[in-house]
C-alpha positions as a Markdown table, in Angstrom:
| # | Residue | x | y | z |
|---|---|---|---|---|
| 1 | Met | 71.3 | 57.1 | 87.8 |
| 2 | Gly | 72.7 | 57.2 | 84.3 |
| 3 | Asp | 71.1 | 60.5 | 83.4 |
| 4 | Asp | 72.4 | 62.2 | 86.6 |
| 5 | Lys | 68.9 | 63.2 | 87.7 |
| 6 | Met | 67.1 | 62.3 | 90.9 |
| 7 | Pro | 63.7 | 60.8 | 90.5 |
| 8 | Gln | 61.0 | 63.4 | 90.2 |
| 9 | Val | 59.1 | 64.2 | 93.4 |
| 10 | Thr | 55.5 | 65.2 | 93.1 |
| 11 | Val | 54.4 | 68.0 | 95.4 |
| 12 | Met | 51.1 | 67.4 | 97.1 |
| 13 | Lys | 48.7 | 70.3 | 97.2 |
| 14 | Ser | 46.7 | 69.0 | 100.1 |
| 15 | Glu | 46.9 | 69.9 | 103.7 |
| 16 | Gly | 48.2 | 73.4 | 103.3 |
| 17 | Ser | 51.2 | 72.7 | 101.2 |
| 18 | Leu | 52.5 | 75.4 | 99.0 |
| 19 | Pro | 50.8 | 75.7 | 95.6 |
| 20 | Ala | 52.4 | 73.5 | 93.0 |
| 21 | Ser | 53.0 | 76.5 | 90.8 |
| 22 | Asp | 55.2 | 77.9 | 93.5 |
| 23 | Ile | 57.3 | 74.8 | 93.8 |
| 24 | Ser | 57.3 | 73.2 | 90.3 |
| 25 | Thr | 60.9 | 74.3 | 89.6 |
| 26 | Met | 62.3 | 73.3 | 93.0 |
| 27 | His | 62.0 | 69.5 | 93.2 |
| 28 | Thr | 65.7 | 68.3 | 93.2 |
| 29 | Gly | 67.0 | 71.6 | 94.6 |
| 30 | Thr | 64.5 | 71.5 | 97.4 |
| 31 | Val | 65.5 | 67.9 | 98.4 |
| 32 | Leu | 69.2 | 68.8 | 98.3 |
| 33 | Leu | 68.5 | 71.9 | 100.5 |
| 34 | Leu | 66.5 | 69.8 | 103.0 |
| 35 | Ala | 69.4 | 67.3 | 103.0 |
| 36 | Ala | 71.9 | 70.0 | 103.7 |
| 37 | Leu | 69.8 | 71.3 | 106.6 |
| 38 | Ala | 69.4 | 67.8 | 108.0 |
| 39 | Ala | 73.1 | 67.0 | 107.6 |
| 40 | Met | 74.6 | 70.0 | 109.4 |
| 41 | Gly | 74.7 | 68.2 | 112.7 |
| 42 | Ala | 76.5 | 65.2 | 111.3 |
| 43 | Leu | 78.8 | 67.5 | 109.4 |
| 44 | Ala | 79.7 | 69.4 | 112.6 |
| 45 | Thr | 80.4 | 66.1 | 114.4 |
| 46 | Asn | 82.1 | 63.9 | 111.8 |
| 47 | Ile | 84.4 | 66.5 | 110.3 |
| 48 | Ile | 86.3 | 66.7 | 113.6 |
| 49 | Leu | 86.7 | 63.0 | 114.2 |
| 50 | Pro | 90.1 | 62.6 | 112.4 |
| 51 | Ser | 91.4 | 65.5 | 114.5 |
| 52 | Phe | 90.7 | 63.9 | 117.9 |
| 53 | Pro | 94.4 | 63.0 | 118.4 |
| 54 | Ser | 95.6 | 66.5 | 117.7 |
| 55 | Met | 92.8 | 68.1 | 119.6 |
| 56 | Ala | 93.5 | 65.9 | 122.6 |
| 57 | Arg | 97.2 | 66.7 | 122.4 |
| 58 | Asp | 96.6 | 70.5 | 122.2 |
| 59 | Leu | 94.0 | 70.5 | 125.0 |
| 60 | Gly | 95.9 | 68.1 | 127.3 |
| 61 | Val | 93.2 | 65.5 | 127.5 |
| 62 | Ser | 92.7 | 61.9 | 126.3 |
| 63 | Ile | 90.8 | 60.9 | 123.2 |
| 64 | Gly | 88.3 | 59.2 | 125.4 |
| 65 | Gln | 87.6 | 62.5 | 127.3 |
| 66 | Leu | 86.8 | 64.1 | 123.9 |
| 67 | Ser | 83.7 | 61.9 | 123.7 |
| 68 | Gly | 82.2 | 64.5 | 126.1 |
| 69 | Thr | 82.0 | 66.8 | 123.1 |
| 70 | Leu | 79.8 | 64.3 | 121.4 |
| 71 | Ser | 77.5 | 63.4 | 124.3 |
| 72 | Ser | 77.0 | 67.0 | 125.3 |
| 73 | Phe | 76.2 | 67.9 | 121.7 |
| 74 | Phe | 73.6 | 65.2 | 121.4 |
| 75 | Leu | 72.0 | 66.1 | 124.7 |
| 76 | Val | 71.5 | 69.7 | 123.9 |
| 77 | Phe | 70.6 | 68.8 | 120.3 |
| 78 | Gly | 67.8 | 66.5 | 121.5 |
| 79 | Leu | 66.4 | 68.8 | 124.1 |
| 80 | Gly | 66.5 | 71.9 | 121.8 |
| 81 | Gln | 64.3 | 70.1 | 119.2 |
| 82 | Leu | 61.5 | 69.8 | 121.7 |
| 83 | Val | 61.3 | 73.6 | 121.9 |
| 84 | Val | 62.0 | 74.4 | 118.2 |
| 85 | Gly | 59.3 | 72.1 | 116.9 |
| 86 | Pro | 56.3 | 73.8 | 118.6 |
| 87 | Leu | 57.7 | 77.2 | 118.0 |
| 88 | Ser | 57.9 | 76.5 | 114.3 |
| 89 | Asp | 54.3 | 75.2 | 114.3 |
| 90 | Arg | 53.3 | 78.6 | 115.7 |
| 91 | Phe | 55.6 | 81.1 | 114.0 |
| 92 | Gly | 56.7 | 79.3 | 110.9 |
| 93 | Arg | 59.9 | 77.5 | 109.8 |
| 94 | Gln | 62.0 | 80.3 | 108.2 |
| 95 | Arg | 62.7 | 82.4 | 111.3 |
| 96 | Leu | 63.7 | 79.3 | 113.3 |
| 97 | Val | 66.0 | 77.9 | 110.6 |
| 98 | Val | 67.9 | 81.2 | 110.0 |
| 99 | Ser | 68.3 | 82.0 | 113.7 |
| 100 | Gly | 69.4 | 78.5 | 114.4 |
| 101 | Leu | 72.1 | 78.7 | 111.8 |
| 102 | Ala | 73.2 | 82.0 | 113.3 |
| 103 | Ile | 73.6 | 80.4 | 116.8 |
| 104 | Phe | 75.4 | 77.5 | 115.1 |
| 105 | Met | 77.9 | 79.9 | 113.6 |
| 106 | Leu | 78.5 | 81.5 | 117.0 |
| 107 | Gly | 79.1 | 78.1 | 118.6 |
| 108 | Ser | 81.6 | 77.2 | 115.9 |
| 109 | Ile | 83.6 | 80.3 | 116.6 |
| 110 | Val | 83.7 | 79.5 | 120.3 |
| 111 | Cys | 85.0 | 76.0 | 119.4 |
| 112 | Ala | 87.7 | 77.5 | 117.2 |
| 113 | Leu | 88.9 | 79.7 | 120.0 |
| 114 | Ala | 88.6 | 77.1 | 122.8 |
| 115 | Asp | 91.8 | 76.6 | 124.9 |
| 116 | Ser | 90.4 | 73.9 | 127.2 |
| 117 | Leu | 88.0 | 70.9 | 127.1 |
| 118 | Pro | 85.3 | 72.7 | 129.1 |
| 119 | Ala | 85.4 | 75.6 | 126.6 |
| 120 | Leu | 85.2 | 73.2 | 123.7 |
| 121 | Ile | 82.3 | 71.4 | 125.2 |
| 122 | Ala | 80.6 | 74.8 | 125.7 |
| 123 | Gly | 81.1 | 75.7 | 122.1 |
| 124 | Arg | 79.8 | 72.3 | 121.0 |
| 125 | Ser | 76.7 | 72.8 | 123.1 |
| 126 | Ile | 76.0 | 76.2 | 121.5 |
| 127 | Gln | 76.5 | 74.6 | 118.1 |
| 128 | Ala | 73.9 | 71.9 | 119.0 |
| 129 | Leu | 71.4 | 74.5 | 120.3 |
| 130 | Gly | 71.5 | 76.2 | 116.9 |
| 131 | Val | 71.8 | 73.2 | 114.5 |
| 132 | Cys | 68.9 | 71.3 | 116.2 |
| 133 | Ala | 66.6 | 73.7 | 114.4 |
| 134 | Thr | 67.8 | 72.7 | 111.0 |
| 135 | Ala | 67.5 | 69.0 | 111.8 |
| 136 | Val | 64.0 | 69.0 | 113.1 |
| 137 | Leu | 62.7 | 71.5 | 110.6 |
| 138 | Ser | 64.1 | 69.7 | 107.6 |
| 139 | Arg | 61.7 | 66.9 | 108.3 |
| 140 | Ala | 58.8 | 69.3 | 109.1 |
| 141 | Ile | 59.4 | 71.2 | 105.9 |
| 142 | Ala | 59.4 | 68.0 | 104.0 |
| 143 | Arg | 56.0 | 67.2 | 105.6 |
| 144 | Asp | 54.8 | 70.7 | 104.7 |
| 145 | Leu | 55.6 | 70.1 | 101.0 |
| 146 | Tyr | 54.9 | 66.4 | 100.5 |
| 147 | Asp | 52.6 | 63.6 | 101.5 |
| 148 | Gly | 52.2 | 59.8 | 101.2 |
| 149 | Glu | 54.6 | 58.1 | 98.8 |
| 150 | Glu | 56.0 | 61.5 | 97.8 |
| 151 | Leu | 57.0 | 62.1 | 101.4 |
| 152 | Ala | 58.7 | 58.7 | 101.6 |
| 153 | Arg | 60.6 | 59.4 | 98.3 |
| 154 | Ala | 61.7 | 62.9 | 99.5 |
| 155 | Leu | 63.0 | 61.5 | 102.8 |
| 156 | Ser | 64.8 | 58.7 | 101.0 |
| 157 | Leu | 66.5 | 61.1 | 98.6 |
| 158 | Thr | 67.3 | 63.3 | 101.6 |
| 159 | Met | 68.9 | 60.3 | 103.3 |
| 160 | Val | 70.9 | 59.7 | 100.1 |
| 161 | Ala | 72.3 | 63.3 | 100.0 |
| 162 | Met | 72.8 | 63.3 | 103.8 |
| 163 | Ala | 75.1 | 60.3 | 103.5 |
| 164 | Ala | 77.7 | 62.6 | 101.9 |
| 165 | Ala | 78.0 | 64.6 | 105.1 |
| 166 | Pro | 79.0 | 61.9 | 107.6 |
| 167 | Gly | 80.7 | 59.9 | 104.8 |
| 168 | Phe | 82.9 | 62.5 | 103.2 |
| 169 | Ser | 83.3 | 65.0 | 106.1 |
| 170 | Pro | 86.0 | 62.9 | 107.9 |
| 171 | Leu | 88.0 | 62.7 | 104.7 |
| 172 | Ile | 87.7 | 66.4 | 104.2 |
| 173 | Gly | 88.3 | 67.1 | 107.9 |
| 174 | Gly | 91.5 | 65.0 | 107.8 |
| 175 | Ile | 92.9 | 66.8 | 104.8 |
| 176 | Leu | 92.0 | 70.3 | 106.1 |
| 177 | Ser | 93.2 | 69.5 | 109.6 |
| 178 | Asp | 96.6 | 68.4 | 108.4 |
| 179 | Ala | 96.9 | 71.5 | 106.2 |
| 180 | Leu | 95.3 | 74.2 | 108.4 |
| 181 | Gly | 94.9 | 72.7 | 111.9 |
| 182 | Trp | 91.8 | 71.5 | 113.7 |
| 183 | Arg | 90.6 | 75.0 | 114.7 |
| 184 | Ala | 90.2 | 76.0 | 111.0 |
| 185 | Leu | 87.6 | 73.2 | 110.7 |
| 186 | Phe | 85.2 | 75.2 | 112.9 |
| 187 | Ile | 85.6 | 78.4 | 110.9 |
| 188 | Ile | 84.9 | 76.4 | 107.7 |
| 189 | Ile | 81.7 | 74.9 | 109.0 |
| 190 | Ala | 80.6 | 78.3 | 110.3 |
| 191 | Thr | 81.0 | 79.6 | 106.8 |
| 192 | Val | 79.0 | 76.7 | 105.5 |
| 193 | Gly | 76.2 | 77.6 | 108.0 |
| 194 | Leu | 76.2 | 81.2 | 106.7 |
| 195 | Ala | 76.0 | 80.0 | 103.1 |
| 196 | Leu | 73.1 | 77.7 | 103.9 |
| 197 | Ala | 71.2 | 80.4 | 105.7 |
| 198 | Leu | 71.5 | 82.7 | 102.6 |
| 199 | Ile | 70.5 | 79.9 | 100.2 |
| 200 | Tyr | 67.5 | 78.9 | 102.3 |
| 201 | Ser | 66.2 | 82.4 | 102.6 |
| 202 | Met | 66.5 | 83.1 | 98.9 |
| 203 | Arg | 65.3 | 79.8 | 97.5 |
| 204 | Leu | 62.7 | 78.2 | 99.8 |
| 205 | Gly | 61.5 | 80.7 | 102.5 |
| 206 | Glu | 58.4 | 79.9 | 104.5 |
| 207 | Thr | 56.6 | 76.6 | 103.9 |
| 208 | His | 54.3 | 76.6 | 106.9 |
| 209 | Leu | 51.4 | 78.8 | 105.9 |
| 210 | Pro | 49.6 | 81.0 | 108.4 |
| 211 | Asp | 46.3 | 79.1 | 108.2 |
| 212 | Arg | 48.1 | 75.9 | 109.3 |
| 213 | Arg | 49.8 | 77.3 | 112.4 |
| 214 | Ser | 48.9 | 76.1 | 115.9 |
| 215 | Pro | 48.4 | 78.3 | 119.0 |
| 216 | Leu | 51.4 | 78.3 | 121.4 |
| 217 | Ser | 51.2 | 78.0 | 125.1 |
| 218 | Val | 53.0 | 75.8 | 127.7 |
| 219 | Gly | 49.9 | 73.9 | 128.4 |
| 220 | Ala | 49.1 | 73.4 | 124.7 |
| 221 | Val | 52.6 | 72.2 | 123.9 |
| 222 | Phe | 52.6 | 69.9 | 126.9 |
| 223 | Arg | 49.3 | 68.4 | 125.9 |
| 224 | Ser | 50.5 | 68.0 | 122.3 |
| 225 | Tyr | 53.5 | 66.1 | 123.3 |
| 226 | Ile | 51.5 | 63.9 | 125.7 |
| 227 | Ala | 49.1 | 63.1 | 122.9 |
| 228 | Leu | 52.0 | 62.2 | 120.6 |
| 229 | Ile | 53.7 | 60.1 | 123.2 |
| 230 | Asn | 50.4 | 58.2 | 123.7 |
| 231 | Asp | 50.0 | 57.7 | 119.9 |
| 232 | Arg | 51.3 | 54.3 | 118.8 |
| 233 | Arg | 51.3 | 55.4 | 115.2 |
| 234 | Leu | 54.2 | 57.7 | 116.0 |
| 235 | Met | 55.9 | 56.1 | 118.9 |
| 236 | Ser | 56.4 | 52.5 | 117.6 |
| 237 | Pro | 58.2 | 53.5 | 114.4 |
| 238 | Ala | 59.8 | 56.6 | 115.9 |
| 239 | Leu | 61.4 | 54.6 | 118.7 |
| 240 | Ala | 62.7 | 52.0 | 116.3 |
| 241 | Val | 64.2 | 54.6 | 114.0 |
| 242 | Ser | 65.7 | 56.4 | 117.0 |
| 243 | Leu | 67.4 | 53.2 | 118.3 |
| 244 | Val | 68.9 | 52.6 | 114.8 |
| 245 | Ile | 70.2 | 56.2 | 114.7 |
| 246 | Gly | 71.6 | 55.8 | 118.2 |
| 247 | Ala | 73.5 | 52.7 | 117.0 |
| 248 | Leu | 74.9 | 54.6 | 114.0 |
| 249 | Tyr | 76.1 | 57.5 | 116.2 |
| 250 | Ala | 77.7 | 54.9 | 118.6 |
| 251 | Phe | 79.7 | 53.8 | 115.7 |
| 252 | Phe | 80.7 | 57.4 | 114.9 |
| 253 | Ser | 81.8 | 57.8 | 118.5 |
| 254 | Met | 83.8 | 54.6 | 118.7 |
| 255 | Ala | 85.3 | 54.8 | 115.2 |
| 256 | Pro | 88.5 | 56.7 | 116.2 |
| 257 | Ala | 89.4 | 54.1 | 118.8 |
| 258 | Ile | 88.6 | 51.2 | 116.6 |
| 259 | Leu | 90.0 | 52.4 | 113.3 |
| 260 | Leu | 92.8 | 54.8 | 114.3 |
| 261 | Thr | 94.0 | 53.1 | 117.4 |
| 262 | Gly | 92.9 | 49.5 | 117.0 |
| 263 | Phe | 93.5 | 48.9 | 113.3 |
| 264 | Gly | 96.2 | 51.6 | 113.0 |
| 265 | Leu | 94.6 | 53.6 | 110.1 |
| 266 | Ser | 96.1 | 57.1 | 109.4 |
| 267 | Ser | 93.8 | 60.1 | 109.5 |
| 268 | Leu | 93.7 | 60.1 | 105.7 |
| 269 | Gln | 92.8 | 56.4 | 105.6 |
| 270 | Phe | 90.2 | 57.0 | 108.3 |
| 271 | Gly | 88.6 | 59.6 | 106.0 |
| 272 | Val | 88.7 | 57.4 | 103.0 |
| 273 | Phe | 87.0 | 54.6 | 105.0 |
| 274 | Phe | 84.1 | 56.9 | 105.8 |
| 275 | Ala | 83.9 | 58.1 | 102.3 |
| 276 | Thr | 83.4 | 54.6 | 101.0 |
| 277 | Thr | 80.4 | 54.2 | 103.2 |
| 278 | Val | 78.6 | 56.8 | 101.2 |
| 279 | Val | 78.3 | 54.4 | 98.3 |
| 280 | Ile | 76.4 | 51.9 | 100.4 |
| 281 | Val | 74.0 | 54.4 | 102.0 |
| 282 | Phe | 73.5 | 56.1 | 98.6 |
| 283 | Thr | 72.6 | 52.8 | 97.0 |
| 284 | Ser | 70.3 | 51.8 | 99.8 |
| 285 | Gly | 68.5 | 55.2 | 99.8 |
| 286 | Leu | 68.0 | 54.9 | 96.0 |
| 287 | Ile | 66.4 | 51.5 | 96.2 |
| 288 | Ala | 64.2 | 52.2 | 99.3 |
| 289 | Pro | 61.3 | 53.8 | 97.3 |
| 290 | Arg | 61.5 | 51.1 | 94.7 |
| 291 | Val | 61.4 | 48.3 | 97.3 |
| 292 | Ala | 58.5 | 50.1 | 99.1 |
| 293 | Asn | 56.6 | 50.5 | 95.8 |
| 294 | Arg | 57.0 | 46.8 | 95.0 |
| 295 | Trp | 56.4 | 45.1 | 98.4 |
| 296 | Gly | 54.7 | 47.9 | 100.3 |
| 297 | Gln | 56.2 | 50.4 | 102.7 |
| 298 | Met | 55.8 | 48.4 | 105.9 |
| 299 | Thr | 57.4 | 45.2 | 104.4 |
| 300 | Ala | 60.3 | 47.2 | 102.9 |
| 301 | Thr | 60.9 | 48.9 | 106.2 |
| 302 | Arg | 60.9 | 45.5 | 108.0 |
| 303 | Ile | 63.4 | 44.1 | 105.5 |
| 304 | Gly | 65.8 | 47.0 | 106.2 |
| 305 | Leu | 65.5 | 46.5 | 109.9 |
| 306 | Val | 66.2 | 42.7 | 109.7 |
| 307 | Val | 69.2 | 43.3 | 107.5 |
| 308 | Ala | 70.7 | 45.8 | 110.0 |
| 309 | Leu | 69.9 | 43.3 | 112.9 |
| 310 | Val | 71.7 | 40.5 | 111.1 |
| 311 | Ala | 74.7 | 42.8 | 110.7 |
| 312 | Ser | 74.8 | 43.5 | 114.4 |
| 313 | Val | 74.9 | 39.8 | 115.2 |
| 314 | Leu | 77.8 | 39.4 | 112.7 |
| 315 | Met | 79.6 | 42.3 | 114.3 |
| 316 | Leu | 79.5 | 40.8 | 117.7 |
| 317 | Leu | 80.1 | 37.2 | 116.9 |
| 318 | Gly | 82.4 | 37.4 | 113.9 |
| 319 | Pro | 86.2 | 37.7 | 113.8 |
| 320 | Thr | 87.7 | 41.0 | 115.0 |
| 321 | Asn | 89.8 | 41.9 | 111.9 |
| 322 | Phe | 89.5 | 44.9 | 109.6 |
| 323 | Lys | 88.1 | 43.0 | 106.5 |
| 324 | Phe | 85.3 | 41.4 | 108.5 |
| 325 | Phe | 84.6 | 44.7 | 110.2 |
| 326 | Cys | 84.1 | 46.3 | 106.8 |
| 327 | Phe | 81.9 | 43.5 | 105.7 |
| 328 | Ala | 79.6 | 43.6 | 108.8 |
| 329 | Leu | 79.4 | 47.4 | 108.8 |
| 330 | Ser | 78.5 | 47.4 | 105.1 |
| 331 | Ile | 75.5 | 45.2 | 105.8 |
| 332 | Phe | 74.4 | 47.3 | 108.7 |
| 333 | Leu | 74.6 | 50.5 | 106.6 |
| 334 | Leu | 72.6 | 48.8 | 103.8 |
| 335 | Gly | 69.8 | 47.9 | 106.2 |
| 336 | Met | 70.0 | 51.3 | 108.0 |
| 337 | Gly | 69.8 | 53.2 | 104.7 |
| 338 | Leu | 66.7 | 51.3 | 103.7 |
| 339 | Phe | 65.0 | 51.4 | 107.1 |
| 340 | Asn | 65.5 | 54.9 | 108.3 |
| 341 | Pro | 63.8 | 57.0 | 105.6 |
| 342 | Leu | 60.8 | 54.6 | 105.3 |
| 343 | Gly | 60.5 | 54.3 | 109.1 |
| 344 | Thr | 60.6 | 58.1 | 109.4 |
| 345 | Ala | 57.9 | 58.5 | 106.7 |
| 346 | Ile | 55.7 | 56.0 | 108.5 |
| 347 | Ala | 56.1 | 57.9 | 111.8 |
| 348 | Leu | 55.4 | 61.4 | 110.4 |
| 349 | His | 52.7 | 60.6 | 107.8 |
| 350 | Pro | 49.7 | 60.8 | 110.2 |
| 351 | Phe | 50.7 | 64.2 | 111.7 |
| 352 | Gly | 50.6 | 66.8 | 108.9 |
| 353 | Lys | 49.3 | 69.6 | 111.2 |
| 354 | Gln | 51.7 | 68.7 | 114.0 |
| 355 | Ala | 54.7 | 68.1 | 111.8 |
| 356 | Gly | 56.9 | 70.4 | 113.8 |
| 357 | Ala | 56.1 | 68.8 | 117.2 |
| 358 | Ala | 56.1 | 65.2 | 115.8 |
| 359 | Ser | 59.5 | 65.8 | 114.1 |
| 360 | Ala | 60.8 | 67.4 | 117.3 |
| 361 | Leu | 59.8 | 64.5 | 119.4 |
| 362 | Leu | 61.4 | 62.1 | 116.9 |
| 363 | Gly | 64.6 | 64.2 | 116.8 |
| 364 | Phe | 64.7 | 64.2 | 120.6 |
| 365 | Met | 64.3 | 60.5 | 120.8 |
| 366 | Gln | 67.1 | 60.0 | 118.2 |
| 367 | Met | 69.6 | 62.2 | 120.0 |
| 368 | Gly | 68.5 | 60.6 | 123.4 |
| 369 | Cys | 69.2 | 57.2 | 122.0 |
| 370 | Ala | 72.5 | 58.4 | 120.5 |
| 371 | Ala | 73.6 | 59.9 | 123.9 |
| 372 | Leu | 72.5 | 56.7 | 125.7 |
| 373 | Ala | 74.4 | 54.5 | 123.3 |
| 374 | Ile | 77.6 | 56.5 | 123.5 |
| 375 | Thr | 77.4 | 56.7 | 127.3 |
| 376 | Cys | 76.8 | 52.9 | 127.6 |
| 377 | Gly | 79.7 | 52.3 | 125.2 |
| 378 | Asn | 82.0 | 54.4 | 127.4 |
| 379 | Leu | 81.0 | 52.6 | 130.5 |
| 380 | Leu | 81.4 | 49.0 | 129.3 |
| 381 | Pro | 84.8 | 47.5 | 130.4 |
| 382 | Leu | 85.4 | 45.8 | 127.1 |
| 383 | Pro | 87.5 | 46.4 | 124.0 |
| 384 | Pro | 86.0 | 49.1 | 121.6 |
| 385 | Tyr | 85.3 | 46.6 | 118.9 |
| 386 | Thr | 83.4 | 44.3 | 121.2 |
| 387 | Val | 81.6 | 47.3 | 122.8 |
| 388 | Leu | 80.3 | 48.3 | 119.4 |
| 389 | Gly | 79.0 | 44.9 | 118.7 |
| 390 | Val | 77.1 | 44.8 | 122.0 |
| 391 | Val | 75.6 | 48.3 | 121.5 |
| 392 | Leu | 74.6 | 47.5 | 117.9 |
| 393 | Leu | 72.9 | 44.2 | 118.8 |
| 394 | Thr | 71.1 | 45.6 | 121.8 |
| 395 | Ala | 69.8 | 48.6 | 119.9 |
| 396 | Leu | 68.8 | 46.7 | 116.8 |
| 397 | Ala | 67.0 | 43.9 | 118.7 |
| 398 | Thr | 65.1 | 46.4 | 120.7 |
| 399 | Ala | 64.2 | 48.4 | 117.5 |
| 400 | Phe | 62.9 | 45.2 | 116.0 |
| 401 | Leu | 60.6 | 44.5 | 118.9 |
| 402 | Cys | 59.4 | 48.1 | 118.9 |
| 403 | Phe | 58.6 | 48.0 | 115.2 |
| 404 | Leu | 56.6 | 44.8 | 115.5 |
| 405 | Thr | 53.8 | 47.0 | 117.1 |
| 406 | Ala | 53.9 | 49.7 | 114.4 |
| 407 | Lys | 50.6 | 50.1 | 112.5 |
């Protein structure tokens, strides 16, 4: 990226997309905005990870008990998407995005004022209820605007930008928490939510045109989801993507125990560690469209999945020291960064008119797999490092088998 510009994304004018004349000046800005919407959930989660020791001390709980703030977040996050997706297909994207960010801000304030673990979990659940809208609708908006290779490229570039949120947020969170305290983090991310709502309303607005909207009824929504669940074009790649995402969030959940407690990193070193992962995901996201263009989307996606699977084997069977952990994790992130955007594009491509519902179902599956992976990790009576290896290998092997049936 020597010229500091992202590759140009061509906006498709088919299937009800906005006219090219309306979007011709947006390309890079639109992708960055979609990435910011998609990354809010990861930002809200990862920015507080370095603060777990101080949060546990202030609330009188253990670091392990704080994992409840993650599993509850993912549960509400996943279920909420099932409602938001069909609502956006009927009423459009803009109202759902803005109202979701408002709810997210409310939840952040509740977290900032929490004086007990149940209150913190309640605030995190409210956050999840709001931010689930931005996650599911970032993908639906991308499907509104782009198609085919352009959709894959947009999602790849979104993944690149999204890497900055989970990568840099622990570093930022550690610095801000040391300076201002962990409660200030929630006020800061509430402010970010407000800024994002204003930018979205002024720059992008509505992308799901009235003539593309679907009728809304409980029966219609139920039938729509049943049809999607029975459609292998969606379910095979979506389940594989969801398992890989679940493995990634399992790492986020176990990282404080592995890095802060096990390897003895400071909160600043913990943040720096996460920041370095951005380079890997950034590189992988940039090469994903090029690999897909050269060898085909399906082949490129399989390559990424195999790379991540190999990394999970190394994590479980290799030595348990910090250097090897960094090596195995780097390989996993490289494969994950290649697989996820391409796998997501494959899953969503056939469902232009049902982009909201398809994206919602994909989001629900991702958060369901994340919650399942975290719960299983907490239940296994093994050291955190070993638990992570078991969870990664199980998730990646299952994802590989699922993707074998993808069309």
